Coordinates of C-alpha atoms in Angstrom, one line a residue:
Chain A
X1251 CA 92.0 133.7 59.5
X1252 CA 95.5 133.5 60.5
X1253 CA 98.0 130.5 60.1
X1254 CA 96.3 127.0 60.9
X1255 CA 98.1 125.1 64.3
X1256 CA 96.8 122.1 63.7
X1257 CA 94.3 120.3 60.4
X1258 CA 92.5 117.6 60.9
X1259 CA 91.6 115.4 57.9
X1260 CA 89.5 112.3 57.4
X1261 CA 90.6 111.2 60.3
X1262 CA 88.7 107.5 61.4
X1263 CA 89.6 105.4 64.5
X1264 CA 88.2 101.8 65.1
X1265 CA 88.3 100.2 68.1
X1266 CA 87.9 96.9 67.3
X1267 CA 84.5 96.9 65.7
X1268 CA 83.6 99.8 66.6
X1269 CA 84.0 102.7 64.5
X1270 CA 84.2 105.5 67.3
X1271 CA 85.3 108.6 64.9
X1272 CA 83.9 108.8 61.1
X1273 CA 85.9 111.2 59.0
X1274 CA 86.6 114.1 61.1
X1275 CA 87.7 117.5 59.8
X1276 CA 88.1 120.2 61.5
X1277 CA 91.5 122.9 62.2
X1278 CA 92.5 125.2 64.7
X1279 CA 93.7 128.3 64.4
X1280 CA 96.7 130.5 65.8
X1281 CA 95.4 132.0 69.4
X1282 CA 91.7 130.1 68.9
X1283 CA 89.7 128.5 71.7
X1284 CA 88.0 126.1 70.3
X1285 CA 85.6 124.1 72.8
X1286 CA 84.3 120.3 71.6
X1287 CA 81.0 119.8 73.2
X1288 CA 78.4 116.5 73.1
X1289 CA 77.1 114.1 75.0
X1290 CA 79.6 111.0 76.9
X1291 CA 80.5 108.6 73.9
X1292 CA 80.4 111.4 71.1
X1293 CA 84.0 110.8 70.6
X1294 CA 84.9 113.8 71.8
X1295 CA 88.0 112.4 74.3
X1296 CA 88.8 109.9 71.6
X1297 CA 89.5 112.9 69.3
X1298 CA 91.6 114.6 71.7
X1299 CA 93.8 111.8 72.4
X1300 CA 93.9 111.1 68.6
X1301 CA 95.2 114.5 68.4
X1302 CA 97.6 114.3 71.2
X1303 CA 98.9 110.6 69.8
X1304 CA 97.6 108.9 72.8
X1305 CA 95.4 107.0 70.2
X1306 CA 96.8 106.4 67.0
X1307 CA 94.1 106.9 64.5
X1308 CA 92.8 103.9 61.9
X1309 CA 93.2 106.5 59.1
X1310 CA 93.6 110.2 58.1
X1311 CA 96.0 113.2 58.9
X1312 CA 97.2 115.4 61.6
X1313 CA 98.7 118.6 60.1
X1314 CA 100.6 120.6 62.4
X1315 CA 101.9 123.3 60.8
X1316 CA 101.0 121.8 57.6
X1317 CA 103.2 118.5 58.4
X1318 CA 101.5 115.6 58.9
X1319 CA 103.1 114.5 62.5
X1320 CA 101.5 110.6 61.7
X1321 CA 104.3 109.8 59.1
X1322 CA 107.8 109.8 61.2
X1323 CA 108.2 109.1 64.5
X1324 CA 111.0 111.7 64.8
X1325 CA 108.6 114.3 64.0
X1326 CA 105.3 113.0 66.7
X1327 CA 107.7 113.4 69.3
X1328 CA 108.5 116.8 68.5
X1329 CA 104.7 117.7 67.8
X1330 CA 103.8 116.1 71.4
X1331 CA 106.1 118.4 73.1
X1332 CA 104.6 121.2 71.3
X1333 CA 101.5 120.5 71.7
X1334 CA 100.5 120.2 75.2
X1335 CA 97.6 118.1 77.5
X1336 CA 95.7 118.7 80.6
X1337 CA 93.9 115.7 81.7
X1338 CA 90.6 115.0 83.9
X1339 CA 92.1 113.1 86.6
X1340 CA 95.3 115.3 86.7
X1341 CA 98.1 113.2 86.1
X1342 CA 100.9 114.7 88.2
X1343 CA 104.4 113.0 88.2
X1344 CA 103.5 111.3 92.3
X1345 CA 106.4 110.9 93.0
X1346 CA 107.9 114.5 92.2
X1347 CA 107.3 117.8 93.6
X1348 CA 104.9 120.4 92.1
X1349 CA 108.3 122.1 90.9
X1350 CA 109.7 119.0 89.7
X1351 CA 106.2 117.9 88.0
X1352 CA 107.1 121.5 86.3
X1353 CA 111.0 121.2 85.4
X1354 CA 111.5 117.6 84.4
X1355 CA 109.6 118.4 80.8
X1356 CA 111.8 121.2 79.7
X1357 CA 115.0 119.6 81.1
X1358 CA 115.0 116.2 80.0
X1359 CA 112.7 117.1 76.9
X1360 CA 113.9 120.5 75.6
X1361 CA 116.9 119.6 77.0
X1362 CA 117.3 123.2 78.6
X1363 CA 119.3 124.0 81.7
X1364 CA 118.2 123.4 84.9
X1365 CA 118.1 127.4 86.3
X1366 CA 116.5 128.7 83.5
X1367 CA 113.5 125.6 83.4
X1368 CA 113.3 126.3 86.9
X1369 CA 112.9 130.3 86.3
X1370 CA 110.3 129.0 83.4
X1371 CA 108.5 126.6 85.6
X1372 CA 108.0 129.4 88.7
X1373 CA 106.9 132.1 86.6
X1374 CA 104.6 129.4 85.9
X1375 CA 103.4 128.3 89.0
X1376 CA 102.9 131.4 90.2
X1377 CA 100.4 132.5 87.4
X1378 CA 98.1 129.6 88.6
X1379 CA 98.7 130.6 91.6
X1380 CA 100.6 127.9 93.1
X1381 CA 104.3 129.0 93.7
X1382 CA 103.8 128.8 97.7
X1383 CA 103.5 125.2 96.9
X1384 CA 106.1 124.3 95.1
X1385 CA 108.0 122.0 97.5
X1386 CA 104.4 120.2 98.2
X1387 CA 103.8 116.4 95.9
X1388 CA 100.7 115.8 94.7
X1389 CA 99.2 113.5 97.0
X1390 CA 99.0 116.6 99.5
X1391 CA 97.3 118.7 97.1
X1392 CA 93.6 119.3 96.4
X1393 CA 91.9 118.7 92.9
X1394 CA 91.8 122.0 92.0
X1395 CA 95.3 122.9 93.2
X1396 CA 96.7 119.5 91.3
X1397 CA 94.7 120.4 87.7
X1398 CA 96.5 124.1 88.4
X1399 CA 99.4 122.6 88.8
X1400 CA 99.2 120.6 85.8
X1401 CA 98.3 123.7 83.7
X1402 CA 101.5 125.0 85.0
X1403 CA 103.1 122.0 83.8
X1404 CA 102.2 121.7 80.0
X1405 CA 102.9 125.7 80.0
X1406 CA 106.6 125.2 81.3
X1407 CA 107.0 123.3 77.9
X1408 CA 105.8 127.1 76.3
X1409 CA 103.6 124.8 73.9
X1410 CA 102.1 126.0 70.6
X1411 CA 98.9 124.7 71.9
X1412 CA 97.3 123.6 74.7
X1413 CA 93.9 120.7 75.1
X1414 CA 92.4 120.5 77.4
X1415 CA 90.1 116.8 78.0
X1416 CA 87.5 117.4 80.5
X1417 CA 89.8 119.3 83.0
X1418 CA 86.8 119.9 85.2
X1419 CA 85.0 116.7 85.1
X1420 CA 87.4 115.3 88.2
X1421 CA 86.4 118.3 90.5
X1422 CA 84.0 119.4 93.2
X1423 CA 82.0 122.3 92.2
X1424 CA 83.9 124.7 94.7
X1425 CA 87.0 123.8 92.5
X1426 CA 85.8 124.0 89.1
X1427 CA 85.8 127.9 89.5
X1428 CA 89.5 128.8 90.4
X1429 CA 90.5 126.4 87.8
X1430 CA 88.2 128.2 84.6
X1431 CA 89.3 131.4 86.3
X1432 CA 93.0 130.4 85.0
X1433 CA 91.8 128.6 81.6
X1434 CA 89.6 132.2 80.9
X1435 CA 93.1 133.8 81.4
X1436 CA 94.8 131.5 79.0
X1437 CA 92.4 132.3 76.2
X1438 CA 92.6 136.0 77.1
X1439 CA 96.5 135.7 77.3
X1440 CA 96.0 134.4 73.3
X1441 CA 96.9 130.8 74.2
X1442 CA 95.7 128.7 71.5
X1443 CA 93.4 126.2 73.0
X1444 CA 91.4 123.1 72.2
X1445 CA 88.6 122.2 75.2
X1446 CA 86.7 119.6 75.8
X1447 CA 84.4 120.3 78.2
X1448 CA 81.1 120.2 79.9
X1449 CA 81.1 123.5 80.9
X1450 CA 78.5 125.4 78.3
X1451 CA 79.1 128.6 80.7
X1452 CA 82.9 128.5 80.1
X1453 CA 82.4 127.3 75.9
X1454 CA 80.0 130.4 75.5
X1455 CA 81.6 132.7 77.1
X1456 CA 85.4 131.7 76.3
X1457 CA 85.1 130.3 73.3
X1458 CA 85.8 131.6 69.3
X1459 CA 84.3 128.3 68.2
X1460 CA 82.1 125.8 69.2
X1461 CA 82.5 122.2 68.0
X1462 CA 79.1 119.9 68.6
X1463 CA 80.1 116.1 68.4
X1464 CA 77.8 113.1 68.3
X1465 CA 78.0 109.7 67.6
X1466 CA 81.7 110.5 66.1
X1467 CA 81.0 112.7 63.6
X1468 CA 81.1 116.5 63.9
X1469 CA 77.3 117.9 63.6
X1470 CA 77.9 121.4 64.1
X1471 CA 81.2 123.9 63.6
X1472 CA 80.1 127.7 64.5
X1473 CA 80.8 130.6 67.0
X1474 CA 79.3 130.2 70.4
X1475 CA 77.0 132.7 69.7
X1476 CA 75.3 130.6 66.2
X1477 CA 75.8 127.6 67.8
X1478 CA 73.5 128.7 71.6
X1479 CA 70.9 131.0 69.5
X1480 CA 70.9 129.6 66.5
X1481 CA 71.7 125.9 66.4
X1482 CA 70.8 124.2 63.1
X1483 CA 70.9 120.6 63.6
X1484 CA 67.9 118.8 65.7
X1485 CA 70.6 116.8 67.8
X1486 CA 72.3 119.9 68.7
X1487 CA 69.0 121.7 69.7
X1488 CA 67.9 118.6 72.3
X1489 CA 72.3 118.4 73.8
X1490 CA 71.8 122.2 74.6
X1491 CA 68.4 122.6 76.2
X1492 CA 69.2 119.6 78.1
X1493 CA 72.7 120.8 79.3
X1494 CA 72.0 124.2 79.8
X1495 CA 68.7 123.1 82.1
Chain B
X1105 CA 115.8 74.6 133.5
X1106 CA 119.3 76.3 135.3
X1107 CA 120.6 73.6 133.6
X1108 CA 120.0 74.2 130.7
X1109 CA 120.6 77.9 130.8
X1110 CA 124.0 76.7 131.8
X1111 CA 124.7 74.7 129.0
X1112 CA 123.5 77.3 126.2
X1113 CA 126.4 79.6 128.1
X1114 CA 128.9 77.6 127.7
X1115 CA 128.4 76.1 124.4
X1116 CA 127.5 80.2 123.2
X1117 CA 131.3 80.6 124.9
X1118 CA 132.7 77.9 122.9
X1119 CA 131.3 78.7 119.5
X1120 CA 130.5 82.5 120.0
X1121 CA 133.7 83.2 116.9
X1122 CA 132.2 80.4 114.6
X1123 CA 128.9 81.2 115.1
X1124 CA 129.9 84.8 114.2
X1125 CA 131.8 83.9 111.1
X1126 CA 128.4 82.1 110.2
X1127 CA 126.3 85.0 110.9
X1128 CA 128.4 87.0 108.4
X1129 CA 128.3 84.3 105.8
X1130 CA 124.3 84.1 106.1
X1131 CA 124.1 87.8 106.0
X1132 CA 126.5 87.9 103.0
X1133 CA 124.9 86.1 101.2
X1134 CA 121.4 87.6 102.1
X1135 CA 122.6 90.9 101.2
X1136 CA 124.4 89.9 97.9
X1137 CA 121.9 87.8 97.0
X1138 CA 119.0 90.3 97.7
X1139 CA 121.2 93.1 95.9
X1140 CA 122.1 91.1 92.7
X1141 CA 118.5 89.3 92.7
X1142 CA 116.9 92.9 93.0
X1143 CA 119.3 93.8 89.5
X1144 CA 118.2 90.3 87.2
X1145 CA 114.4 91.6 88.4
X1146 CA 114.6 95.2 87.5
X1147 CA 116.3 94.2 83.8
X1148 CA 114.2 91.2 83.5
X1149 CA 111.3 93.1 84.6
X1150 CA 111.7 96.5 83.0
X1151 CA 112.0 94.4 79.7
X1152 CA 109.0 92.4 79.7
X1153 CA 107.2 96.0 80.6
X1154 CA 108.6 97.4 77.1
X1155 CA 105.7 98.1 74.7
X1156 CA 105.5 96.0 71.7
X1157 CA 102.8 97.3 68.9
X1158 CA 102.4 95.2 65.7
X1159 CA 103.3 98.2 63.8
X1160 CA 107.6 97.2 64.8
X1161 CA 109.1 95.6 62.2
X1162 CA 108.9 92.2 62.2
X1163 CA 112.8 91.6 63.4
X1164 CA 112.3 93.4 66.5
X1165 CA 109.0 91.6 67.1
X1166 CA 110.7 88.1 66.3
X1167 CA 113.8 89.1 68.4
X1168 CA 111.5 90.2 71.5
X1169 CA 109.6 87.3 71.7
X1170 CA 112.9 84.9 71.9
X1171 CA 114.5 86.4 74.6
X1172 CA 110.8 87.0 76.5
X1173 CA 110.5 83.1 75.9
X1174 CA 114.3 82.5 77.4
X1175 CA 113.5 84.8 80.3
X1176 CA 109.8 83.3 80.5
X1177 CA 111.5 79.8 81.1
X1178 CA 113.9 80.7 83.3
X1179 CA 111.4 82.6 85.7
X1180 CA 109.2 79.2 85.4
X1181 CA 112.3 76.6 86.0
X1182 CA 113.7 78.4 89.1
X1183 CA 110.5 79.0 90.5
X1184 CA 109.1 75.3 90.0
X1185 CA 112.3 73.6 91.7
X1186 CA 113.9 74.1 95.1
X1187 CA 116.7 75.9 96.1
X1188 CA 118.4 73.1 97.6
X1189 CA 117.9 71.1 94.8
X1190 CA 118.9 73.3 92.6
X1191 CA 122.1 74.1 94.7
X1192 CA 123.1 70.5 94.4
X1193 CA 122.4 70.1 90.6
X1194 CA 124.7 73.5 90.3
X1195 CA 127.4 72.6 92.3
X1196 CA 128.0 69.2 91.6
X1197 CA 127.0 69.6 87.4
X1198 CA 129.7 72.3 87.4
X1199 CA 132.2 70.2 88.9
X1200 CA 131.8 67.1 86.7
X1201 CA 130.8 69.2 83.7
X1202 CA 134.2 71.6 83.4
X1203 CA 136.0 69.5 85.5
X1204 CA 136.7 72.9 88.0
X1205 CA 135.9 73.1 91.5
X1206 CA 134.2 75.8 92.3
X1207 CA 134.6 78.2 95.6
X1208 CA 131.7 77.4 97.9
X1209 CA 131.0 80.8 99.1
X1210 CA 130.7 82.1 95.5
X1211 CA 128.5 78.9 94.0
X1212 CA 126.0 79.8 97.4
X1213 CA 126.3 83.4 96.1
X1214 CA 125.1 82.8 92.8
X1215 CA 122.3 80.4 93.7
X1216 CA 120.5 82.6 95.5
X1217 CA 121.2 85.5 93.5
X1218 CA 119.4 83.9 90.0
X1219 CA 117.0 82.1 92.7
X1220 CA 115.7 85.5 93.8
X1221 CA 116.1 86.9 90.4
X1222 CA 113.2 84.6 89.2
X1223 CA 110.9 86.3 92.0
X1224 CA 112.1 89.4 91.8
X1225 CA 111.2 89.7 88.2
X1226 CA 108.0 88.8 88.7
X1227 CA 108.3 91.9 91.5
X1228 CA 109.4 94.6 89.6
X1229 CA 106.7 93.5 86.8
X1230 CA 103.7 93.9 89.2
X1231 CA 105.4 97.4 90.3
X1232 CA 105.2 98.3 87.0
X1233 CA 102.3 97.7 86.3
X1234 CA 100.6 98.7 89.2
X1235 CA 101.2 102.3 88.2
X1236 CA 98.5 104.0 86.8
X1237 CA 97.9 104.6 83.0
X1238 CA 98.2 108.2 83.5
X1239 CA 101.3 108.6 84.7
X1240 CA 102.2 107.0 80.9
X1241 CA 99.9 109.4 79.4
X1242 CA 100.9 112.7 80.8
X1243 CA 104.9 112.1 80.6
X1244 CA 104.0 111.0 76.6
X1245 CA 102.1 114.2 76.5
X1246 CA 105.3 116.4 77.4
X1247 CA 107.2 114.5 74.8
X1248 CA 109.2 112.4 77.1
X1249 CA 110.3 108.4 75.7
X1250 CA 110.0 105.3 76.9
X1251 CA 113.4 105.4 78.2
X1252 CA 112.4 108.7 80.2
X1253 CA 109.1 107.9 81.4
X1254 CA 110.4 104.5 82.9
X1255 CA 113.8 106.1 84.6
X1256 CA 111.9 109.2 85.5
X1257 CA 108.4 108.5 86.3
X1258 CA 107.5 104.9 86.6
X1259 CA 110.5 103.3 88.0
X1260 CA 110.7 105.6 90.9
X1261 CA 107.4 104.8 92.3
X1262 CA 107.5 101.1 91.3
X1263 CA 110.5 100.8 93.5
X1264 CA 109.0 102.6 96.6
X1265 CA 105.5 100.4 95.8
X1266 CA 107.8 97.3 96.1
X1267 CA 109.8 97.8 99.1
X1268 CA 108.2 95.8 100.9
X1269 CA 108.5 93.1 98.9
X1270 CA 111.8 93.4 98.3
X1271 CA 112.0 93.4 102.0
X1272 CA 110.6 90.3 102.5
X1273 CA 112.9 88.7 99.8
X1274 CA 115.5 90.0 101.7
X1275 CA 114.6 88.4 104.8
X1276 CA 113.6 85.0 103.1
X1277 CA 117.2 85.1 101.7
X1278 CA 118.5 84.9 105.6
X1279 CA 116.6 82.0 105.9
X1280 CA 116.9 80.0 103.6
X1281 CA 120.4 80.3 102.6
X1282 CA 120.8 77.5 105.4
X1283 CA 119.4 74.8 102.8
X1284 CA 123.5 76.2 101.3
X1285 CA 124.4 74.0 103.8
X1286 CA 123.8 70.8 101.5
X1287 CA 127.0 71.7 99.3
X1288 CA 129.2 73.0 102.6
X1289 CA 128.6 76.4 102.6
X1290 CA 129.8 77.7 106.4
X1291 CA 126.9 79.8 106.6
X1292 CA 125.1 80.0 110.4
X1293 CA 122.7 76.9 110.2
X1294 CA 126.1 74.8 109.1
X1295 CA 128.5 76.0 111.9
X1296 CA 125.1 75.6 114.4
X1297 CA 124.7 71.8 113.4
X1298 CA 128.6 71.7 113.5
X1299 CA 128.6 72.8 117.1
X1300 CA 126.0 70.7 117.9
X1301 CA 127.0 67.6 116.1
X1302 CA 130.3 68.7 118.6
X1303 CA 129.0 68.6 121.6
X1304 CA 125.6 66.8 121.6
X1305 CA 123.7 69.0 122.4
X1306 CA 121.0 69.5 120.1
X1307 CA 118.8 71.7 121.6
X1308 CA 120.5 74.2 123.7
X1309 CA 122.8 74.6 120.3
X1310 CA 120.2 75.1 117.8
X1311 CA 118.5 77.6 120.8
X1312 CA 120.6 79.6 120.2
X1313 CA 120.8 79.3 116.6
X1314 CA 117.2 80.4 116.9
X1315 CA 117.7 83.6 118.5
X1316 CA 120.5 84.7 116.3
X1317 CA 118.2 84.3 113.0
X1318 CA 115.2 85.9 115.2
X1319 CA 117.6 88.9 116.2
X1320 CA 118.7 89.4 112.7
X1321 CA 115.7 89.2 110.8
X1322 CA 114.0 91.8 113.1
X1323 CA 116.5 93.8 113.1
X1324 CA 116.6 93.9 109.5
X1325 CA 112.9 94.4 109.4
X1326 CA 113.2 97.6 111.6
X1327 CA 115.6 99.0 109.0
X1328 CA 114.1 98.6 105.9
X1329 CA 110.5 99.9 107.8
X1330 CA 112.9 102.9 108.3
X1331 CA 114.0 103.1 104.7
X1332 CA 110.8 103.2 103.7
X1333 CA 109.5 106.1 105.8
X1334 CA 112.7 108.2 104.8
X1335 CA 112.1 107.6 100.8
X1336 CA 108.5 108.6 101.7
X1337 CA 109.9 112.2 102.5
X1338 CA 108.3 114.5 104.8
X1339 CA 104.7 114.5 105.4
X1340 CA 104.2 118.2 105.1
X1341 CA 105.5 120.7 102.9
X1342 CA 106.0 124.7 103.4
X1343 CA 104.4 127.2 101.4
X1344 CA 107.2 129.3 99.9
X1345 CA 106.7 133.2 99.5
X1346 CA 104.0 134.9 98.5
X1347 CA 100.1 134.3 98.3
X1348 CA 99.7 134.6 94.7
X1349 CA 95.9 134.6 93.7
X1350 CA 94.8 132.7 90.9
X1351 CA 92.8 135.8 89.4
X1352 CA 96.5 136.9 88.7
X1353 CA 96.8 138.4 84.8
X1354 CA 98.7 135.9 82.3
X1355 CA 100.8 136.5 80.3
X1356 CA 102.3 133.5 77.8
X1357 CA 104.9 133.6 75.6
X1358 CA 103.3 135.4 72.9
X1359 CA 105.5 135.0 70.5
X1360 CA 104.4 132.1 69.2
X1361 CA 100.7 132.7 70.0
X1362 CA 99.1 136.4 68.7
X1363 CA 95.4 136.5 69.2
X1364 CA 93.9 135.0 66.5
X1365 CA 91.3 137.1 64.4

């Protein structure tokens, strides 16, 4: 395997008594699409934010790029613009444009200038297919078109890695499609990617691995195709024949 | 009842200029007042909004909590006592206390300035944190700081969410900067009982006194409705150039990302 983006060791978080993650380990790899999959309370958003520093975890590491990010503040901020996050319900700035929701990261992040973030963001935009609406805000958009956008948002930051936390869960069925169709051409485009999703249709087909969660601990770690046809642990087998009907 | 339409003629004649100069004092101070009480809320407000974890050292947890108990009392005392009250106790205390006699106008200024500070901390703090989590979230998720995300993102909307409160501090200031009237300010409910006290006329004065605070605060009212709806922005938007599908081929920058096996 190529260079590791980001290691995850022993990593544990407790909220309150409740020990939602137990020793986690797991990495992602350069260009990998790696899908989390489990039932609701598996821990599977909780890692994502963990990994994104949404969460900070009780104990363990986050490597990226062999650094751990949870020792200096200096370097979490540099990791979180790096490392990108599309979100269930969206998240749009409301109160800026679909351009602005796509320049204000790079500008008054990256610090780059205005013309060439804007060049960034509408190349962008209009490989989600959105650039006819870039003077619209988000309130006059639909869910698909607003999770689109968003893509188009954590791309204009040209991250090292994108997750993705349910970013289908929020949508009506005729939306979930337009929105995969752009993830698919992420993962083809060699966008590293970390999902989690509910879409077994999109983690078979799309993904290099397959990470099976319950009850915070990983169960299973294995292509799609081990993990569909072959899966070893009892849990496992009942989440798939029930999910895929 | 021609009578009396009479009288409120002549006596709106006589004291037209005075009643004038008391409409811009009240205003004055209403705007002033409003403006400066708008600036203690957003400070006072945006610093009790500032996120505290246990893991800060322990000076700048010590250090926060002082100054949010200083603030904390003064939002409670100013709240708790009346404006008149407290106009008196200002005026007068300063007077006897550094011997120095303050300019009316300014003391009148400053009382309802840190009056509608309390409330408008109180204000800008629900704005806050009436803004949903996410908005937190996905600027944190770009990298952006504290400082960013507030100025950027949250501030923005809390100020649009609070315009109409702000509006109605605004138009509480007009009316009660007449309790000023305790410690002399010449604002309009002072030059109205003036000109009534004048001419005895009590009720034909204080008529007109009436429709002078209605036309104001209506008009002021109409205004800030119109603010509003211009910070809104247009209801529509246009679709700019072409009709890019979504099926369109990706291409990311690729040199930081090679396909991984």
């Amino acid at each position: 395997m190529s260079d590791t983006v980001i290691q995850i060791k022993n990593l544990k978080k407790v909220f309150g008594e409740r020990e939602v993650l137990t020793d986690i380990n797991f990495d992602v790899h350069k260009g990998e699409v790696v899908c989390i999959i489990g039932s609701s309370g598996s821990g599977k958003s909780t890692l994502l934010r963990c990994i994104n520093l949404l969460e900070t975890p009780t104990s363990g590491q986050i490597l990226y790029h062999n650094q751990n990010i949870l020792e200096s503040k200096q370097a979490s901020h540099q990791y979180c613009a790096k490392v990108g996050m599309v979100f269930q319900q969206f998240n749009l700035f409301n109160n800026l444009t679909v351009l602005e929701n796509c320049v204000i990261g790079p500008v008054s992040v990256l610090k780059k200038p205005r013309n060439e973030a804007v060049e960034t963001a509408m190349h962008y935009l209009e490989q989600v297919g959105m650039a006819q609406f870039v003077n619209a805000k988000p309130k006059q958009l639909s869910g698909g078109q607003k999770q689109r956008v968003a893509i188009a948002r954590a791309l204009a930051m040209e991250p090292d890695a994108l997750l993705f936390d349910e970013p289908t869960s929020a949508l009506d069925p005729e939306m979930v499609g337009e929105v995969l169709k752009v993830m698919k051409n992420l993962a083809e485009a060699g966008l590293t990617m970390l999902v989690v999703t509910h879409e077994m249709a999109f983690a078979r087909d799309v993904a290099n691995r397959i990470v099976f969660m319950d009850k915070g601990i990983i169960l299973e770690d294995d292509t799609p195709e081990e993990i569909f046809n072959n899966p070893k642990n009892e849990r496992t087998k009942a989440f798939l024949s029930r999910a895929m009907g | 009842m021609l009578e009396f339409i009479n009288q409120v003629l002549k006596i709106w004649k006589e004291y037209a200029p005075a009643l004038w100069d008391g409409t811009i004092t009240t205003l004055t101070i209403a705007i002033i007042g409003t403006l400066v009480g708008l600036g203690i809320g957003l400070v006072i407000g945006i610093y009790k909004t500032i996120p505290i974890s246990p893991k800060d050292n322990i000076i700048k947890r010590v250090s926060y909590k002082i100054v949010d108990f200083i603030l904390s009392a003064y939002i409670e005392i100013i709240r708790s006592t009346p404006m008149m009250v407290q106009a008196m106790l200002f005026y007068y205390g300063i007077a006897m206390v550094f011997n120095i006699q303050l300019n009316i106008l300014l003391s009148g200024l400053i009382i309802v300035s840190v009056n509608t500070g309390a409330y408008m901390s109180e204000i800008v703090r629900g704005g806050i944190i009436s803004i949903d989590h996410g908005q937190y979230e996905a600027a944190h998720s770009i990298g952006m700081t504290h400082t960013q995300t507030m100025s950027k993102i949250v501030l923005p909307q809390a100020i649009r969410n609070i315009m109409p409160s702000i509006g109605n501090e605004f138009i509480i200031n007009i009316k009660d900067s007449c309790v000023l009237s305790v410690i002399g300010v010449t604002e309009l409910f002072y030059v109205s009982k003036y000109a009534a006290g004048a001419t005895f006329h009590y009720f034909e004065t204080f008529s007109i006194t009436l429709i002078y605070y209605f036309v104001l605060c209506f008009t002021i009212t109409k205004i800030l409705r119109y603010l509003e709806k211009r910070m809104d922005g247009p209801d529509s938007y246009t679709i700019m150039g072409s009709q890019t599908a979504p099926e369109a081929v990706i291409h990311v920058n690729t040199a930081n990302h090679g396909k991984g096996e």
